[in-house]
GROMACS .gro file of C-alpha atoms in nm:
model
  279
    1UNK     CA    1   8.891  10.208   6.213
    2UNK     CA    2   8.552  10.124   6.114
    3UNK     CA    3   8.430   9.807   6.016
    4UNK     CA    4   8.106   9.778   5.762
    5UNK     CA    5   7.965   9.444   5.666
    6UNK     CA    6   8.007   9.342   5.289
    7UNK     CA    7   7.647   9.280   5.291
    8UNK     CA    8   7.563   9.630   5.374
    9UNK     CA    9   7.714   9.792   5.107
   10UNK     CA   10   7.562   9.491   4.863
   11UNK     CA   11   7.173   9.582   4.947
   12UNK     CA   12   7.264   9.946   4.857
   13UNK     CA   13   7.384   9.840   4.531
   14UNK     CA   14   7.084   9.662   4.467
   15UNK     CA   15   6.868   9.942   4.506
   16UNK     CA   16   7.076  10.201   4.348
   17UNK     CA   17   7.054   9.984   4.023
   18UNK     CA   18   6.652   9.902   4.073
   19UNK     CA   19   6.598  10.314   4.168
   20UNK     CA   20   6.871  10.414   3.928
   21UNK     CA   21   6.661  10.266   3.657
   22UNK     CA   22   6.303  10.326   3.707
   23UNK     CA   23   6.366  10.677   3.910
   24UNK     CA   24   6.499  10.993   3.711
   25UNK     CA   25   6.616  11.236   3.906
   26UNK     CA   26   6.473  11.587   3.996
   27UNK     CA   27   6.772  11.775   3.822
   28UNK     CA   28   6.679  11.582   3.477
   29UNK     CA   29   6.299  11.629   3.493
   30UNK     CA   30   6.353  12.001   3.593
   31UNK     CA   31   6.545  12.056   3.251
   32UNK     CA   32   6.305  11.888   3.062
   33UNK     CA   33   6.067  12.135   3.152
   34UNK     CA   34   6.282  12.445   3.197
   35UNK     CA   35   6.360  12.336   2.787
   36UNK     CA   36   6.013  12.306   2.730
   37UNK     CA   37   5.901  12.699   2.815
   38UNK     CA   38   6.198  12.752   2.526
   39UNK     CA   39   6.197  12.487   2.269
   40UNK     CA   40   6.079  12.664   1.927
   41UNK     CA   41   5.976  12.368   1.777
   42UNK     CA   42   5.659  12.245   1.811
   43UNK     CA   43   5.753  11.875   1.768
   44UNK     CA   44   6.027  11.897   1.995
   45UNK     CA   45   5.817  11.999   2.277
   46UNK     CA   46   5.580  11.755   2.196
   47UNK     CA   47   5.861  11.490   2.281
   48UNK     CA   48   5.951  11.664   2.562
   49UNK     CA   49   5.623  11.651   2.692
   50UNK     CA   50   5.627  11.275   2.618
   51UNK     CA   51   5.939  11.249   2.820
   52UNK     CA   52   5.820  11.388   3.083
   53UNK     CA   53   5.570  11.170   3.136
   54UNK     CA   54   5.777  10.873   3.030
   55UNK     CA   55   5.970  10.932   3.385
   56UNK     CA   56   5.619  10.975   3.604
   57UNK     CA   57   5.482  10.655   3.449
   58UNK     CA   58   5.835  10.450   3.528
   59UNK     CA   59   5.829  10.625   3.894
   60UNK     CA   60   5.446  10.501   3.939
   61UNK     CA   61   5.491  10.149   3.765
   62UNK     CA   62   5.785  10.090   3.891
   63UNK     CA   63   5.956   9.997   3.538
   64UNK     CA   64   6.270  10.145   3.348
   65UNK     CA   65   6.276  10.401   3.177
   66UNK     CA   66   6.405  10.288   2.879
   67UNK     CA   67   6.454   9.942   2.771
   68UNK     CA   68   6.845   9.972   2.780
   69UNK     CA   69   6.936   9.956   3.121
   70UNK     CA   70   7.278   9.970   3.036
   71UNK     CA   71   7.622   9.893   3.169
   72UNK     CA   72   7.640   9.931   3.567
   73UNK     CA   73   7.930  10.245   3.637
   74UNK     CA   74   8.040  10.299   3.986
   75UNK     CA   75   8.249  10.607   4.106
   76UNK     CA   76   8.354  10.455   4.421
   77UNK     CA   77   8.498  10.724   4.759
   78UNK     CA   78   8.649  10.464   4.998
   79UNK     CA   79   8.760  10.629   5.343
   80UNK     CA   80   9.084  10.528   5.428
   81UNK     CA   81   8.941  10.451   5.792
   82UNK     CA   82   8.726  10.190   5.674
   83UNK     CA   83   8.767   9.824   5.680
   84UNK     CA   84   8.511   9.610   5.443
   85UNK     CA   85   8.479   9.284   5.619
   86UNK     CA   86   8.331   8.979   5.427
   87UNK     CA   87   8.348   8.979   5.091
   88UNK     CA   88   8.603   9.307   4.883
   89UNK     CA   89   8.441   9.598   4.786
   90UNK     CA   90   8.418   9.468   4.442
   91UNK     CA   91   8.294   9.121   4.530
   92UNK     CA   92   8.024   9.357   4.722
   93UNK     CA   93   7.934   9.569   4.446
   94UNK     CA   94   7.893   9.320   4.213
   95UNK     CA   95   7.691   9.113   4.387
   96UNK     CA   96   7.441   9.407   4.447
   97UNK     CA   97   7.469   9.428   4.049
   98UNK     CA   98   7.383   9.077   3.968
   99UNK     CA   99   7.055   9.077   4.238
  100UNK     CA  100   6.946   9.459   4.152
  101UNK     CA  101   6.944   9.335   3.778
  102UNK     CA  102   6.771   9.001   3.830
  103UNK     CA  103   6.529   9.073   4.055
  104UNK     CA  104   6.442   9.434   3.956
  105UNK     CA  105   6.369   9.255   3.610
  106UNK     CA  106   6.649   9.505   3.436
  107UNK     CA  107   6.771   9.393   3.134
  108UNK     CA  108   7.086   9.195   3.132
  109UNK     CA  109   7.317   9.341   2.819
  110UNK     CA  110   7.643   9.299   2.922
  111UNK     CA  111   7.824   9.028   2.707
  112UNK     CA  112   8.196   8.890   2.659
  113UNK     CA  113   8.343   9.129   2.357
  114UNK     CA  114   8.464   8.854   2.081
  115UNK     CA  115   8.237   8.550   2.186
  116UNK     CA  116   7.913   8.743   2.294
  117UNK     CA  117   7.803   8.529   2.503
  118UNK     CA  118   7.553   8.681   2.798
  119UNK     CA  119   7.696   8.738   3.156
  120UNK     CA  120   7.317   8.673   3.263
  121UNK     CA  121   7.317   8.931   3.574
  122UNK     CA  122   7.460   9.263   3.360
  123UNK     CA  123   7.786   9.152   3.564
  124UNK     CA  124   8.107   9.262   3.583
  125UNK     CA  125   8.025   9.636   3.667
  126UNK     CA  126   8.277   9.965   3.591
  127UNK     CA  127   8.412  10.062   3.899
  128UNK     CA  128   8.659  10.341   3.958
  129UNK     CA  129   8.776  10.375   4.294
  130UNK     CA  130   8.912  10.702   4.492
  131UNK     CA  131   9.095  10.674   4.855
  132UNK     CA  132   8.963  10.964   5.065
  133UNK     CA  133   8.997  11.063   5.404
  134UNK     CA  134   8.731  10.992   5.650
  135UNK     CA  135   8.543  10.653   5.775
  136UNK     CA  136   8.270  10.639   5.534
  137UNK     CA  137   8.218  10.501   5.142
  138UNK     CA  138   8.030  10.696   4.903
  139UNK     CA  139   7.892  10.501   4.575
  140UNK     CA  140   7.779  10.697   4.231
  141UNK     CA  141   7.565  10.461   4.013
  142UNK     CA  142   7.501  10.535   3.669
  143UNK     CA  143   7.323  10.279   3.436
  144UNK     CA  144   7.513  10.376   3.120
  145UNK     CA  145   7.299  10.266   2.761
  146UNK     CA  146   7.519  10.219   2.441
  147UNK     CA  147   7.318  10.440   2.262
  148UNK     CA  148   7.484  10.734   2.377
  149UNK     CA  149   7.804  10.549   2.460
  150UNK     CA  150   7.888  10.436   2.109
  151UNK     CA  151   7.874  10.830   2.018
  152UNK     CA  152   8.179  10.877   2.234
  153UNK     CA  153   8.495  10.981   2.070
  154UNK     CA  154   8.857  11.025   2.161
  155UNK     CA  155   9.125  11.281   1.963
  156UNK     CA  156   9.480  11.327   2.081
  157UNK     CA  157   9.499  11.642   2.019
  158UNK     CA  158   9.791  11.835   1.911
  159UNK     CA  159   9.877  12.135   2.217
  160UNK     CA  160   9.913  12.376   1.872
  161UNK     CA  161   9.586  12.308   1.840
  162UNK     CA  162   9.443  12.516   2.148
  163UNK     CA  163   9.106  12.604   2.285
  164UNK     CA  164   8.973  12.656   1.891
  165UNK     CA  165   9.091  12.280   1.883
  166UNK     CA  166   8.862  12.163   2.146
  167UNK     CA  167   8.588  12.367   2.077
  168UNK     CA  168   8.546  12.238   1.728
  169UNK     CA  169   8.603  11.885   1.816
  170UNK     CA  170   8.337  11.878   2.082
  171UNK     CA  171   8.078  12.073   1.829
  172UNK     CA  172   8.139  11.790   1.545
  173UNK     CA  173   8.129  11.507   1.759
  174UNK     CA  174   7.776  11.593   1.883
  175UNK     CA  175   7.697  11.688   1.524
  176UNK     CA  176   7.844  11.377   1.391
  177UNK     CA  177   7.615  11.171   1.653
  178UNK     CA  178   7.274  11.383   1.532
  179UNK     CA  179   6.987  11.183   1.675
  180UNK     CA  180   7.171  10.824   1.748
  181UNK     CA  181   7.255  10.907   2.131
  182UNK     CA  182   6.865  10.980   2.189
  183UNK     CA  183   6.886  11.379   2.243
  184UNK     CA  184   6.869  11.601   2.434
  185UNK     CA  185   7.161  11.443   2.540
  186UNK     CA  186   7.435  11.557   2.844
  187UNK     CA  187   7.796  11.571   2.686
  188UNK     CA  188   8.068  11.501   2.934
  189UNK     CA  189   8.371  11.649   2.827
  190UNK     CA  190   8.786  11.535   2.973
  191UNK     CA  191   9.040  11.741   2.861
  192UNK     CA  192   9.405  11.643   2.956
  193UNK     CA  193   9.590  11.388   3.154
  194UNK     CA  194   9.624  11.048   2.942
  195UNK     CA  195   9.417  10.899   2.733
  196UNK     CA  196   9.281  10.649   3.022
  197UNK     CA  197   9.224  10.919   3.270
  198UNK     CA  198   9.099  11.120   3.004
  199UNK     CA  199   8.792  10.872   2.897
  200UNK     CA  200   8.743  10.853   3.316
  201UNK     CA  201   8.723  11.213   3.377
  202UNK     CA  202   8.466  11.230   3.068
  203UNK     CA  203   8.304  10.992   3.257
  204UNK     CA  204   8.293  11.111   3.584
  205UNK     CA  205   8.127  11.484   3.448
  206UNK     CA  206   7.798  11.298   3.353
  207UNK     CA  207   7.778  11.246   3.744
  208UNK     CA  208   7.698  11.588   3.791
  209UNK     CA  209   7.343  11.725   3.837
  210UNK     CA  210   7.216  11.917   3.555
  211UNK     CA  211   7.282  12.271   3.667
  212UNK     CA  212   7.639  12.194   3.825
  213UNK     CA  213   7.921  12.385   3.665
  214UNK     CA  214   8.284  12.316   3.664
  215UNK     CA  215   8.391  12.557   4.007
  216UNK     CA  216   8.655  12.715   3.781
  217UNK     CA  217   8.535  13.058   3.616
  218UNK     CA  218   8.712  12.956   3.253
  219UNK     CA  219   8.594  12.643   3.260
  220UNK     CA  220   8.215  12.693   3.365
  221UNK     CA  221   8.208  12.982   3.050
  222UNK     CA  222   8.326  12.705   2.813
  223UNK     CA  223   8.093  12.476   2.913
  224UNK     CA  224   7.815  12.761   2.860
  225UNK     CA  225   7.989  12.876   2.557
  226UNK     CA  226   7.964  12.495   2.420
  227UNK     CA  227   7.631  12.405   2.601
  228UNK     CA  228   7.499  12.732   2.309
  229UNK     CA  229   7.667  12.611   2.004
  230UNK     CA  230   7.534  12.244   2.064
  231UNK     CA  231   7.200  12.406   2.123
  232UNK     CA  232   7.200  12.604   1.761
  233UNK     CA  233   7.263  12.280   1.585
  234UNK     CA  234   6.918  12.229   1.506
  235UNK     CA  235   6.905  11.846   1.601
  236UNK     CA  236   6.663  11.900   1.861
  237UNK     CA  237   6.453  11.622   2.082
  238UNK     CA  238   6.491  11.319   1.933
  239UNK     CA  239   6.671  11.426   1.629
  240UNK     CA  240   6.344  11.583   1.506
  241UNK     CA  241   6.477  11.969   1.517
  242UNK     CA  242   6.430  12.240   1.768
  243UNK     CA  243   6.729  12.453   1.963
  244UNK     CA  244   6.709  12.132   2.293
  245UNK     CA  245   6.959  11.949   2.131
  246UNK     CA  246   7.168  11.934   2.497
  247UNK     CA  247   7.080  11.955   2.836
  248UNK     CA  248   7.429  12.016   2.955
  249UNK     CA  249   7.786  12.033   2.881
  250UNK     CA  250   8.000  11.911   3.182
  251UNK     CA  251   8.361  11.974   3.134
  252UNK     CA  252   8.645  11.819   3.370
  253UNK     CA  253   9.008  11.896   3.305
  254UNK     CA  254   9.337  11.719   3.455
  255UNK     CA  255   9.731  11.812   3.407
  256UNK     CA  256   9.867  11.669   3.078
  257UNK     CA  257  10.217  11.606   2.901
  258UNK     CA  258  10.377  11.893   2.735
  259UNK     CA  259  10.340  11.685   2.405
  260UNK     CA  260   9.972  11.633   2.424
  261UNK     CA  261   9.622  11.705   2.473
  262UNK     CA  262   9.394  11.469   2.475
  263UNK     CA  263   9.040  11.567   2.470
  264UNK     CA  264   8.724  11.255   2.563
  265UNK     CA  265   8.376  11.332   2.456
  266UNK     CA  266   8.147  11.126   2.616
  267UNK     CA  267   7.762  11.125   2.548
  268UNK     CA  268   7.444  11.053   2.759
  269UNK     CA  269   7.097  11.015   2.620
  270UNK     CA  270   6.824  11.218   2.734
  271UNK     CA  271   6.752  10.958   3.047
  272UNK     CA  272   7.075  11.071   3.227
  273UNK     CA  273   7.016  10.827   3.519
  274UNK     CA  274   7.222  10.867   3.833
  275UNK     CA  275   7.237  10.780   4.198
  276UNK     CA  276   7.423  10.761   4.460
  277UNK     CA  277   7.434  10.664   4.855
  278UNK     CA  278   7.704  10.712   5.141
  279UNK     CA  279   7.716  10.468   5.393
   0.00000   0.00000   0.00000
């Protein structure tokens, strides 16, 4: 068994929170630049240039890419041959979030749901765990802003609705969201499972690098088809028109019950922030 001190996890999570909010991934920047050459709207191109410029200013000055530094969302793979010494893994992650958001001067946006009282350090984090083989811990982090989160939807389709019903729901959700999620967006889609599992895999889909497709060829083709349909809606960068409404559509599936067809569309803004570390 490999022993990992919880302090190491806390330090790494703190770093992920700060860097994740100030340094946008190369995959997203590359997608901005590629879409800049294809965007037909003059205003749309100007907006994409501003978004690119924003990424360099944020990195150079170590300031948040967006004022909404989101809720801290984690997907954690825990090797079965690992023992965390000191705090529990959940405690270590939440300590890292607290330190990262306080020391990094990141906006604290987490409040109690009814009284709306701020927790003052952006905790607790949303943490999804998976046990895997090995002696390492993989931590994936994304700050999820709520301008886009609020535009996400769940629908319990009937099995008879089939693939056409899924496609229509995805396009309708993006169309109704319009400019609200700060396009160009990344669209995470979960199909199958139960209500909670469907939402989880839709969220996990947002952690993919732009340009990384589902390994299933049929789902990959569906992702490409949905991206084309969404970009034909004409919403464009920041909702001012154009053909760059989405950077990617990422779809994940899970087996479901014979009587159901859950679908979740979880939208991410253009600031598709995500970082990871393997300890």
